[in-house]
Amino acid sequence: MPATAAALDVAVLPATQWQARARAHADRADALTAAHRERRSRHEKHPVEDFLYEYYSARPARLRRWFPGVGTALTGDDAALAEPATWRWHVRTVVAGRAVVALDAAAFLADRGEGVGWLDELLRRTAGRAAHLGCLGLHEWAMVYQQEAHRHPLPLRLGQAGTDAVVEAHAIRCTHYDAFRFFTPPARPLNRLQPERTTQLDLEQPGCLHANMDLLKIALKLGPASPGELLLDCFELARDIRVLDMAASPYDVRGLGHTPVAIETAEGRAEYVARQRELAERAEPLRARLLAVTTAVLATGAS
């Protein structure tokens, strides 16, 4: 059944505004994915940037698709509203005498409620913790520790023996399960913590590169409830985090145009912490915006 006007507590955007936002969004997404799409046309891989598209399934077509997000309705004539009216979980109704299309948050919650609730809890708990800095990106080193076969077709900057020595000389304190699960078997007991999926809500913290990169995953999981601009903001942050993630890794990324962050040196450690702090500061408002989305969707179920 279509939602009634009373069921929609929304801000209404006229067609001139939302169509301009949608065009600007598509242009921005195309610019962000241009290099990836060009490489893909030549069947070329990129060990740094492909991670965002493969691990997070951030398809260029999905990134360029704009949604207004929960709490915003689109108005216009029949031609303007024809496409938005076909979007999943969206309904056409009347607000203040105008035909509008908006996310039916109740329908979205009925299908995705359990997942939204878990994401809300993850965002809330993570935001409430202090950022722990100085992990030095050793998770990437632990993923190749004492192992000749590696995930990326790149040479190790210090060789296998030198890489293993760095792991053994530093305290590893990775808090992120989805990084820890890729540790080699001999590296796992070297971590101060033993993260599991069941402990993710207890361990996630806002200084973690992967926790902040995962804001892209959260925006994608929230789908049309998340405004398009927020999705691309999370994508840009994840792209920049990925650069540091690999620059500070044991891999030699100079051939890809990146300068290594030599975390085995005092200068490299200082650079890593400074860049990690800056990325965590950028992530904070994005996490808050995503939390506003989950809060708004869950409020539908509580009303």
PDB file of C-alpha atoms in Angstrom:
ATOM      1  CA  MET A   1       0.000   0.000   0.000  1.00  0.00           C
ATOM      2  CA  PRO A   2       1.311   3.520  -0.731  1.00  0.00           C
ATOM      3  CA  ALA A   3       2.375   5.548   2.263  1.00  0.00           C
ATOM      4  CA  THR A   4       0.093   8.364   3.343  1.00  0.00           C
ATOM      5  CA  ALA A   5       1.226  11.948   3.772  1.00  0.00           C
ATOM      6  CA  ALA A   6       0.843  11.581   7.514  1.00  0.00           C
ATOM      7  CA  ALA A   7       3.305   8.671   7.464  1.00  0.00           C
ATOM      8  CA  LEU A   8       6.032  10.764   5.847  1.00  0.00           C
ATOM      9  CA  ASP A   9       7.883  13.348   7.920  1.00  0.00           C
ATOM     10  CA  VAL A  10      10.040  14.785   5.160  1.00  0.00           C
ATOM     11  CA  ALA A  11      11.657  17.878   3.685  1.00  0.00           C
ATOM     12  CA  VAL A  12      10.437  18.437   0.129  1.00  0.00           C
ATOM     13  CA  LEU A  13      12.857  19.314  -2.688  1.00  0.00           C
ATOM     14  CA  PRO A  14      11.555  20.884  -5.919  1.00  0.00           C
ATOM     15  CA  ALA A  15      12.612  19.274  -9.178  1.00  0.00           C
ATOM     16  CA  THR A  16      15.085  22.039 -10.073  1.00  0.00           C
ATOM     17  CA  GLN A  17      17.028  21.370  -6.862  1.00  0.00           C
ATOM     18  CA  TRP A  18      17.059  17.600  -6.711  1.00  0.00           C
ATOM     19  CA  GLN A  19      17.741  17.136 -10.414  1.00  0.00           C
ATOM     20  CA  ALA A  20      20.726  19.482 -10.133  1.00  0.00           C
ATOM     21  CA  ARG A  21      21.999  17.500  -7.147  1.00  0.00           C
ATOM     22  CA  ALA A  22      21.553  14.239  -9.038  1.00  0.00           C
ATOM     23  CA  ARG A  23      23.501  15.564 -12.052  1.00  0.00           C
ATOM     24  CA  ALA A  24      26.288  16.923  -9.864  1.00  0.00           C
ATOM     25  CA  HIS A  25      26.448  13.604  -8.036  1.00  0.00           C
ATOM     26  CA  ALA A  26      26.751  11.611 -11.265  1.00  0.00           C
ATOM     27  CA  ASP A  27      29.496  13.934 -12.549  1.00  0.00           C
ATOM     28  CA  ARG A  28      31.397  13.615  -9.273  1.00  0.00           C
ATOM     29  CA  ALA A  29      31.082   9.822  -9.277  1.00  0.00           C
ATOM     30  CA  ASP A  30      32.262   9.622 -12.878  1.00  0.00           C
ATOM     31  CA  ALA A  31      35.332  11.684 -12.034  1.00  0.00           C
ATOM     32  CA  LEU A  32      36.115   9.513  -9.012  1.00  0.00           C
ATOM     33  CA  THR A  33      35.836   6.256 -10.956  1.00  0.00           C
ATOM     34  CA  ALA A  34      37.286   7.372 -14.302  1.00  0.00           C
ATOM     35  CA  ALA A  35      40.731   5.829 -13.785  1.00  0.00           C
ATOM     36  CA  HIS A  36      39.243   2.546 -12.567  1.00  0.00           C
ATOM     37  CA  ARG A  37      36.858   2.333 -15.513  1.00  0.00           C
ATOM     38  CA  GLU A  38      39.662   3.075 -17.944  1.00  0.00           C
ATOM     39  CA  ARG A  39      41.849   0.345 -16.416  1.00  0.00           C
ATOM     40  CA  ARG A  40      38.948  -2.089 -16.458  1.00  0.00           C
ATOM     41  CA  SER A  41      38.445  -1.469 -20.183  1.00  0.00           C
ATOM     42  CA  ARG A  42      42.055  -2.628 -20.638  1.00  0.00           C
ATOM     43  CA  HIS A  43      41.671  -5.534 -18.153  1.00  0.00           C
ATOM     44  CA  GLU A  44      44.319  -3.998 -15.910  1.00  0.00           C
ATOM     45  CA  LYS A  45      44.473  -4.474 -12.133  1.00  0.00           C
ATOM     46  CA  HIS A  46      45.537  -1.924  -9.531  1.00  0.00           C
ATOM     47  CA  PRO A  47      46.600  -3.363  -6.136  1.00  0.00           C
ATOM     48  CA  VAL A  48      45.727  -0.166  -4.241  1.00  0.00           C
ATOM     49  CA  GLU A  49      42.536   1.180  -5.759  1.00  0.00           C
ATOM     50  CA  ASP A  50      40.821  -2.054  -6.837  1.00  0.00           C
ATOM     51  CA  PHE A  51      40.272  -2.914  -3.171  1.00  0.00           C
ATOM     52  CA  LEU A  52      37.436  -0.393  -2.954  1.00  0.00           C
ATOM     53  CA  TYR A  53      35.634  -1.897  -5.925  1.00  0.00           C
ATOM     54  CA  GLU A  54      36.266  -5.557  -5.148  1.00  0.00           C
ATOM     55  CA  TYR A  55      36.210  -5.876  -1.359  1.00  0.00           C
ATOM     56  CA  TYR A  56      33.408  -3.345  -0.894  1.00  0.00           C
ATOM     57  CA  SER A  57      31.618  -4.161  -4.183  1.00  0.00           C
ATOM     58  CA  ALA A  58      31.502  -0.412  -4.881  1.00  0.00           C
ATOM     59  CA  ARG A  59      30.444  -0.663  -8.511  1.00  0.00           C
ATOM     60  CA  PRO A  60      30.802   2.584 -10.504  1.00  0.00           C
ATOM     61  CA  ALA A  61      27.163   2.357 -11.615  1.00  0.00           C
ATOM     62  CA  ARG A  62      26.037   2.155  -7.999  1.00  0.00           C
ATOM     63  CA  LEU A  63      28.251   5.037  -6.937  1.00  0.00           C
ATOM     64  CA  ARG A  64      26.825   7.372  -9.587  1.00  0.00           C
ATOM     65  CA  ARG A  65      23.209   6.611  -8.645  1.00  0.00           C
ATOM     66  CA  TRP A  66      21.895   9.408  -6.451  1.00  0.00           C
ATOM     67  CA  PHE A  67      19.280   9.035  -3.727  1.00  0.00           C
ATOM     68  CA  PRO A  68      17.950  11.858  -1.541  1.00  0.00           C
ATOM     69  CA  GLY A  69      18.076   9.680   1.582  1.00  0.00           C
ATOM     70  CA  VAL A  70      15.697   9.203   4.439  1.00  0.00           C
ATOM     71  CA  GLY A  71      13.712  12.300   5.402  1.00  0.00           C
ATOM     72  CA  THR A  72      13.824  13.991   1.991  1.00  0.00           C
ATOM     73  CA  ALA A  73      11.056  13.857  -0.620  1.00  0.00           C
ATOM     74  CA  LEU A  74      11.222  14.779  -4.290  1.00  0.00           C
ATOM     75  CA  THR A  75       8.519  16.746  -6.019  1.00  0.00           C
ATOM     76  CA  GLY A  76       7.925  17.648  -9.649  1.00  0.00           C
ATOM     77  CA  ASP A  77       5.663  16.869 -12.564  1.00  0.00           C
ATOM     78  CA  ASP A  78       4.788  13.347 -13.707  1.00  0.00           C
ATOM     79  CA  ALA A  79       7.770  13.170 -16.056  1.00  0.00           C
ATOM     80  CA  ALA A  80      10.233  14.210 -13.339  1.00  0.00           C
ATOM     81  CA  LEU A  81       8.866  11.727 -10.801  1.00  0.00           C
ATOM     82  CA  ALA A  82       8.545   8.802 -13.207  1.00  0.00           C
ATOM     83  CA  GLU A  83      11.992   7.314 -12.504  1.00  0.00           C
ATOM     84  CA  PRO A  84      12.180   7.984  -8.732  1.00  0.00           C
ATOM     85  CA  ALA A  85       8.766   6.350  -8.355  1.00  0.00           C
ATOM     86  CA  THR A  86      10.307   3.079  -9.586  1.00  0.00           C
ATOM     87  CA  TRP A  87      13.104   3.038  -7.005  1.00  0.00           C
ATOM     88  CA  ARG A  88      12.918   0.202  -4.505  1.00  0.00           C
ATOM     89  CA  TRP A  89      11.443   1.168  -1.120  1.00  0.00           C
ATOM     90  CA  HIS A  90      10.190   4.490  -2.499  1.00  0.00           C
ATOM     91  CA  VAL A  91       6.552   5.540  -2.673  1.00  0.00           C
ATOM     92  CA  ARG A  92       4.622   8.225  -4.465  1.00  0.00           C
ATOM     93  CA  THR A  93       2.187  10.144  -2.315  1.00  0.00           C
ATOM     94  CA  VAL A  94       0.990  13.678  -1.534  1.00  0.00           C
ATOM     95  CA  VAL A  95       2.586  16.062   0.976  1.00  0.00           C
ATOM     96  CA  ALA A  96       1.192  19.578   1.487  1.00  0.00           C
ATOM     97  CA  GLY A  97      -0.853  19.243  -1.674  1.00  0.00           C
ATOM     98  CA  ARG A  98       2.112  18.224  -3.863  1.00  0.00           C
ATOM     99  CA  ALA A  99       2.865  14.893  -5.455  1.00  0.00           C
ATOM    100  CA  VAL A 100       6.135  13.578  -4.033  1.00  0.00           C
ATOM    101  CA  VAL A 101       8.339  10.502  -4.064  1.00  0.00           C
ATOM    102  CA  ALA A 102      10.137   9.561  -0.856  1.00  0.00           C
ATOM    103  CA  LEU A 103      11.753   6.623   0.875  1.00  0.00           C
ATOM    104  CA  ASP A 104       9.194   4.533   2.706  1.00  0.00           C
ATOM    105  CA  ALA A 105      11.339   4.074   5.789  1.00  0.00           C
ATOM    106  CA  ALA A 106       8.878   1.611   7.327  1.00  0.00           C
ATOM    107  CA  ALA A 107       9.110  -0.663   4.271  1.00  0.00           C
ATOM    108  CA  PHE A 108      12.893  -0.346   4.228  1.00  0.00           C
ATOM    109  CA  LEU A 109      13.016  -1.179   7.932  1.00  0.00           C
ATOM    110  CA  ALA A 110      10.754  -4.197   7.450  1.00  0.00           C
ATOM    111  CA  ASP A 111      13.281  -5.650   4.987  1.00  0.00           C
ATOM    112  CA  ARG A 112      16.537  -4.426   6.509  1.00  0.00           C
ATOM    113  CA  GLY A 113      15.683  -3.735  10.149  1.00  0.00           C
ATOM    114  CA  GLU A 114      18.041  -6.231  11.770  1.00  0.00           C
ATOM    115  CA  GLY A 115      20.991  -5.027   9.710  1.00  0.00           C
ATOM    116  CA  VAL A 116      20.182  -1.358  10.285  1.00  0.00           C
ATOM    117  CA  GLY A 117      19.958  -1.971  14.018  1.00  0.00           C
ATOM    118  CA  TRP A 118      23.367  -3.648  14.075  1.00  0.00           C
ATOM    119  CA  LEU A 119      24.954  -0.853  12.029  1.00  0.00           C
ATOM    120  CA  ASP A 120      23.398   1.737  14.326  1.00  0.00           C
ATOM    121  CA  GLU A 121      24.921   0.005  17.346  1.00  0.00           C
ATOM    122  CA  LEU A 122      28.316  -0.283  15.649  1.00  0.00           C
ATOM    123  CA  LEU A 123      28.350   3.396  14.681  1.00  0.00           C
ATOM    124  CA  ARG A 124      27.161   4.488  18.100  1.00  0.00           C
ATOM    125  CA  ARG A 125      29.667   2.439  20.076  1.00  0.00           C
ATOM    126  CA  THR A 126      32.583   3.313  17.811  1.00  0.00           C
ATOM    127  CA  ALA A 127      31.802   7.025  17.974  1.00  0.00           C
ATOM    128  CA  GLY A 128      31.684   6.821  21.767  1.00  0.00           C
ATOM    129  CA  ARG A 129      35.237   5.539  22.123  1.00  0.00           C
ATOM    130  CA  ALA A 130      38.567   7.341  22.091  1.00  0.00           C
ATOM    131  CA  ALA A 131      40.687   6.886  18.996  1.00  0.00           C
ATOM    132  CA  HIS A 132      43.691   4.601  19.452  1.00  0.00           C
ATOM    133  CA  LEU A 133      46.522   5.696  17.171  1.00  0.00           C
ATOM    134  CA  GLY A 134      49.929   4.253  16.487  1.00  0.00           C
ATOM    135  CA  CYS A 135      49.054   0.737  15.304  1.00  0.00           C
ATOM    136  CA  LEU A 136      51.422   1.601  12.411  1.00  0.00           C
ATOM    137  CA  GLY A 137      49.445  -0.437   9.904  1.00  0.00           C
ATOM    138  CA  LEU A 138      51.124  -3.614  11.103  1.00  0.00           C
ATOM    139  CA  HIS A 139      48.062  -5.615  10.089  1.00  0.00           C
ATOM    140  CA  GLU A 140      49.341  -5.556   6.498  1.00  0.00           C
ATOM    141  CA  TRP A 141      52.720  -6.825   7.656  1.00  0.00           C
ATOM    142  CA  ALA A 142      51.063  -9.590   9.685  1.00  0.00           C
ATOM    143  CA  MET A 143      49.226 -10.699   6.527  1.00  0.00           C
ATOM    144  CA  VAL A 144      52.533 -11.661   4.875  1.00  0.00           C
ATOM    145  CA  TYR A 145      54.483 -12.750   7.985  1.00  0.00           C
ATOM    146  CA  GLN A 146      56.498 -15.936   7.337  1.00  0.00           C
ATOM    147  CA  GLN A 147      54.638 -16.559   4.112  1.00  0.00           C
ATOM    148  CA  GLU A 148      56.109 -16.658   0.627  1.00  0.00           C
ATOM    149  CA  ALA A 149      52.788 -16.360  -1.261  1.00  0.00           C
ATOM    150  CA  HIS A 150      51.319 -12.861  -0.971  1.00  0.00           C
ATOM    151  CA  ARG A 151      47.963 -11.254  -1.744  1.00  0.00           C
ATOM    152  CA  HIS A 152      49.331  -8.558  -4.047  1.00  0.00           C
ATOM    153  CA  PRO A 153      51.668  -8.895  -7.057  1.00  0.00           C
ATOM    154  CA  LEU A 154      54.124  -6.402  -5.603  1.00  0.00           C
ATOM    155  CA  PRO A 155      57.622  -6.951  -4.177  1.00  0.00           C
ATOM    156  CA  LEU A 156      58.188  -6.608  -0.457  1.00  0.00           C
ATOM    157  CA  ARG A 157      60.120  -3.425   0.200  1.00  0.00           C
ATOM    158  CA  LEU A 158      62.381  -5.079   2.810  1.00  0.00           C
ATOM    159  CA  GLY A 159      62.205  -8.624   1.466  1.00  0.00           C
ATOM    160  CA  GLN A 160      60.656 -11.517   3.390  1.00  0.00           C
ATOM    161  CA  ALA A 161      63.276 -11.710   6.137  1.00  0.00           C
ATOM    162  CA  GLY A 162      63.250  -7.949   6.693  1.00  0.00           C
ATOM    163  CA  THR A 163      59.450  -7.914   6.779  1.00  0.00           C
ATOM    164  CA  ASP A 164      59.339 -10.711   9.335  1.00  0.00           C
ATOM    165  CA  ALA A 165      61.874  -8.867  11.477  1.00  0.00           C
ATOM    166  CA  VAL A 166      59.664  -5.739  11.562  1.00  0.00           C
ATOM    167  CA  VAL A 167      56.682  -7.808  12.721  1.00  0.00           C
ATOM    168  CA  GLU A 168      58.751  -9.431  15.465  1.00  0.00           C
ATOM    169  CA  ALA A 169      60.176  -6.096  16.632  1.00  0.00           C
ATOM    170  CA  HIS A 170      56.824  -4.351  17.177  1.00  0.00           C
ATOM    171  CA  ALA A 171      53.798  -4.874  19.362  1.00  0.00           C
ATOM    172  CA  ILE A 172      50.777  -5.653  17.194  1.00  0.00           C
ATOM    173  CA  ARG A 173      47.440  -4.458  18.548  1.00  0.00           C
ATOM    174  CA  CYS A 174      44.946  -4.750  15.725  1.00  0.00           C
ATOM    175  CA  THR A 175      41.334  -4.264  16.888  1.00  0.00           C
ATOM    176  CA  HIS A 176      39.586  -4.917  13.570  1.00  0.00           C
ATOM    177  CA  TYR A 177      38.273  -8.402  12.903  1.00  0.00           C
ATOM    178  CA  ASP A 178      38.161  -8.061   9.114  1.00  0.00           C
ATOM    179  CA  ALA A 179      41.861  -7.213   9.106  1.00  0.00           C
ATOM    180  CA  PHE A 180      42.842  -9.744  11.756  1.00  0.00           C
ATOM    181  CA  ARG A 181      41.169 -12.640   9.930  1.00  0.00           C
ATOM    182  CA  PHE A 182      43.734 -12.276   7.113  1.00  0.00           C
ATOM    183  CA  PHE A 183      46.747 -12.591   9.439  1.00  0.00           C
ATOM    184  CA  THR A 184      48.966 -15.544   8.616  1.00  0.00           C
ATOM    185  CA  PRO A 185      48.693 -18.377  11.173  1.00  0.00           C
ATOM    186  CA  PRO A 186      52.069 -17.603  12.822  1.00  0.00           C
ATOM    187  CA  ALA A 187      51.136 -13.907  13.105  1.00  0.00           C
ATOM    188  CA  ARG A 188      47.799 -14.406  14.840  1.00  0.00           C
ATOM    189  CA  PRO A 189      49.186 -15.169  18.333  1.00  0.00           C
ATOM    190  CA  LEU A 190      51.438 -12.092  18.086  1.00  0.00           C
ATOM    191  CA  ASN A 191      48.407  -9.777  18.196  1.00  0.00           C
ATOM    192  CA  ARG A 192      47.536  -8.492  21.670  1.00  0.00           C
ATOM    193  CA  LEU A 193      43.857  -9.087  20.927  1.00  0.00           C
ATOM    194  CA  GLN A 194      42.083 -11.923  19.177  1.00  0.00           C
ATOM    195  CA  PRO A 195      39.157 -10.138  17.479  1.00  0.00           C
ATOM    196  CA  GLU A 196      36.135 -12.151  16.407  1.00  0.00           C
ATOM    197  CA  ARG A 197      32.973 -11.164  14.571  1.00  0.00           C
ATOM    198  CA  THR A 198      31.102 -11.573  17.861  1.00  0.00           C
ATOM    199  CA  THR A 199      33.375  -9.041  19.572  1.00  0.00           C
ATOM    200  CA  GLN A 200      33.338  -6.413  16.818  1.00  0.00           C
ATOM    201  CA  LEU A 201      30.870  -4.182  18.665  1.00  0.00           C
ATOM    202  CA  ASP A 202      33.154  -4.265  21.705  1.00  0.00           C
ATOM    203  CA  LEU A 203      36.457  -3.606  19.925  1.00  0.00           C
ATOM    204  CA  GLU A 204      35.801  -1.231  17.023  1.00  0.00           C
ATOM    205  CA  GLN A 205      37.448   2.144  17.628  1.00  0.00           C
ATOM    206  CA  PRO A 206      37.559   5.365  15.578  1.00  0.00           C
ATOM    207  CA  GLY A 207      41.314   5.508  15.041  1.00  0.00           C
ATOM    208  CA  CYS A 208      41.374   2.260  13.067  1.00  0.00           C
ATOM    209  CA  LEU A 209      42.026   2.716   9.344  1.00  0.00           C
ATOM    210  CA  HIS A 210      39.808  -0.196   8.420  1.00  0.00           C
ATOM    211  CA  ALA A 211      36.964   0.851  10.699  1.00  0.00           C
ATOM    212  CA  ASN A 212      36.993   4.242   8.990  1.00  0.00           C
ATOM    213  CA  MET A 213      37.335   2.741   5.527  1.00  0.00           C
ATOM    214  CA  ASP A 214      34.301   0.590   6.400  1.00  0.00           C
ATOM    215  CA  LEU A 215      32.136   3.711   6.528  1.00  0.00           C
ATOM    216  CA  LEU A 216      31.914   3.157   2.769  1.00  0.00           C
ATOM    217  CA  LYS A 217      30.567  -0.339   3.389  1.00  0.00           C
ATOM    218  CA  ILE A 218      28.007   1.037   5.841  1.00  0.00           C
ATOM    219  CA  ALA A 219      26.839   3.711   3.394  1.00  0.00           C
ATOM    220  CA  LEU A 220      26.435   1.041   0.723  1.00  0.00           C
ATOM    221  CA  LYS A 221      24.511  -1.232   3.078  1.00  0.00           C
ATOM    222  CA  LEU A 222      22.170   1.611   3.988  1.00  0.00           C
ATOM    223  CA  GLY A 223      21.387   1.916   0.282  1.00  0.00           C
ATOM    224  CA  PRO A 224      18.762   4.535  -0.614  1.00  0.00           C
ATOM    225  CA  ALA A 225      18.402   5.573   3.027  1.00  0.00           C
ATOM    226  CA  SER A 226      21.827   7.209   2.748  1.00  0.00           C
ATOM    227  CA  PRO A 227      22.031  10.441   0.705  1.00  0.00           C
ATOM    228  CA  GLY A 228      24.140  10.138  -2.421  1.00  0.00           C
ATOM    229  CA  GLU A 229      26.519  12.876  -1.335  1.00  0.00           C
ATOM    230  CA  LEU A 230      27.276  10.993   1.883  1.00  0.00           C
ATOM    231  CA  LEU A 231      28.063   7.832  -0.072  1.00  0.00           C
ATOM    232  CA  LEU A 232      30.634   9.644  -2.206  1.00  0.00           C
ATOM    233  CA  ASP A 233      32.116  11.417   0.814  1.00  0.00           C
ATOM    234  CA  CYS A 234      32.669   7.976   2.371  1.00  0.00           C
ATOM    235  CA  PHE A 235      34.140   6.712  -0.898  1.00  0.00           C
ATOM    236  CA  GLU A 236      36.648   9.565  -1.053  1.00  0.00           C
ATOM    237  CA  LEU A 237      37.686   8.958   2.539  1.00  0.00           C
ATOM    238  CA  ALA A 238      38.079   5.215   1.911  1.00  0.00           C
ATOM    239  CA  ARG A 239      40.203   5.955  -1.171  1.00  0.00           C
ATOM    240  CA  ASP A 240      42.569   8.158   0.841  1.00  0.00           C
ATOM    241  CA  ILE A 241      42.742   5.668   3.706  1.00  0.00           C
ATOM    242  CA  ARG A 242      43.579   2.892   1.278  1.00  0.00           C
ATOM    243  CA  VAL A 243      46.547   4.899   0.008  1.00  0.00           C
ATOM    244  CA  LEU A 244      47.993   5.167   3.521  1.00  0.00           C
ATOM    245  CA  ASP A 245      47.107   1.528   4.220  1.00  0.00           C
ATOM    246  CA  MET A 246      49.255   0.386   1.308  1.00  0.00           C
ATOM    247  CA  ALA A 247      51.941   3.072   1.560  1.00  0.00           C
ATOM    248  CA  ALA A 248      52.635   1.913   5.130  1.00  0.00           C
ATOM    249  CA  SER A 249      52.446  -1.754   4.175  1.00  0.00           C
ATOM    250  CA  PRO A 250      55.450  -3.998   3.501  1.00  0.00           C
ATOM    251  CA  TYR A 251      54.767  -3.782  -0.244  1.00  0.00           C
ATOM    252  CA  ASP A 252      56.844  -1.538  -2.480  1.00  0.00           C
ATOM    253  CA  VAL A 253      54.256   0.863  -3.937  1.00  0.00           C
ATOM    254  CA  ARG A 254      56.693   3.247  -5.622  1.00  0.00           C
ATOM    255  CA  GLY A 255      55.877   1.764  -9.011  1.00  0.00           C
ATOM    256  CA  LEU A 256      52.263   2.837  -8.467  1.00  0.00           C
ATOM    257  CA  GLY A 257      53.244   6.444  -7.806  1.00  0.00           C
ATOM    258  CA  HIS A 258      53.051   6.332  -3.991  1.00  0.00           C
ATOM    259  CA  THR A 259      55.803   7.161  -1.534  1.00  0.00           C
ATOM    260  CA  PRO A 260      56.262   4.454   1.111  1.00  0.00           C
ATOM    261  CA  VAL A 261      55.707   5.285   4.774  1.00  0.00           C
ATOM    262  CA  ALA A 262      58.633   3.452   6.349  1.00  0.00           C
ATOM    263  CA  ILE A 263      57.072   2.503   9.683  1.00  0.00           C
ATOM    264  CA  GLU A 264      60.273   0.678  10.663  1.00  0.00           C
ATOM    265  CA  THR A 265      61.871   4.135  11.164  1.00  0.00           C
ATOM    266  CA  ALA A 266      61.096   6.862  13.702  1.00  0.00           C
ATOM    267  CA  GLU A 267      60.273   9.310  10.922  1.00  0.00           C
ATOM    268  CA  GLY A 268      57.931   6.856   9.262  1.00  0.00           C
ATOM    269  CA  ARG A 269      56.139   6.089  12.518  1.00  0.00           C
ATOM    270  CA  ALA A 270      55.587   9.792  13.175  1.00  0.00           C
ATOM    271  CA  GLU A 271      54.242  10.304   9.653  1.00  0.00           C
ATOM    272  CA  TYR A 272      51.896   7.353  10.001  1.00  0.00           C
ATOM    273  CA  VAL A 273      50.404   8.576  13.276  1.00  0.00           C
ATOM    274  CA  ALA A 274      49.925  12.110  11.915  1.00  0.00           C
ATOM    275  CA  ARG A 275      48.144  10.856   8.790  1.00  0.00           C
ATOM    276  CA  GLN A 276      46.128   8.347  10.788  1.00  0.00           C
ATOM    277  CA  ARG A 277      44.935  11.138  13.098  1.00  0.00           C
ATOM    278  CA  GLU A 278      43.936  13.340  10.158  1.00  0.00           C
ATOM    279  CA  LEU A 279      41.935  10.526   8.578  1.00  0.00           C
ATOM    280  CA  ALA A 280      40.218   9.754  11.880  1.00  0.00           C
ATOM    281  CA  GLU A 281      39.221  13.412  12.172  1.00  0.00           C
ATOM    282  CA  ARG A 282      37.762  13.300   8.664  1.00  0.00           C
ATOM    283  CA  ALA A 283      35.857  10.125   9.519  1.00  0.00           C
ATOM    284  CA  GLU A 284      34.210  11.555  12.636  1.00  0.00           C
ATOM    285  CA  PRO A 285      31.582  13.749  10.925  1.00  0.00           C
ATOM    286  CA  LEU A 286      30.864  11.049   8.339  1.00  0.00           C
ATOM    287  CA  ARG A 287      30.208   8.540  11.095  1.00  0.00           C
ATOM    288  CA  ALA A 288      27.874  11.067  12.714  1.00  0.00           C
ATOM    289  CA  ARG A 289      26.000  11.566   9.433  1.00  0.00           C
ATOM    290  CA  LEU A 290      25.603   7.809   8.958  1.00  0.00           C
ATOM    291  CA  LEU A 291      24.377   7.524  12.530  1.00  0.00           C
ATOM    292  CA  ALA A 292      21.773  10.191  11.779  1.00  0.00           C
ATOM    293  CA  VAL A 293      20.550   7.985   8.918  1.00  0.00           C
ATOM    294  CA  THR A 294      20.213   4.846  11.054  1.00  0.00           C
ATOM    295  CA  THR A 295      18.572   6.866  13.828  1.00  0.00           C
ATOM    296  CA  ALA A 296      15.991   8.276  11.423  1.00  0.00           C
ATOM    297  CA  VAL A 297      15.200   4.882   9.907  1.00  0.00           C
ATOM    298  CA  LEU A 298      14.914   3.159  13.297  1.00  0.00           C
ATOM    299  CA  ALA A 299      12.697   5.982  14.592  1.00  0.00           C
ATOM    300  CA  THR A 300      10.131   4.841  12.028  1.00  0.00           C
ATOM    301  CA  GLY A 301       9.857   1.501  13.781  1.00  0.00           C
ATOM    302  CA  ALA A 302       9.541   3.122  17.186  1.00  0.00           C
ATOM    303  CA  SER A 303       6.776   5.551  16.142  1.00  0.00           C
TER     304      SER A 303
END
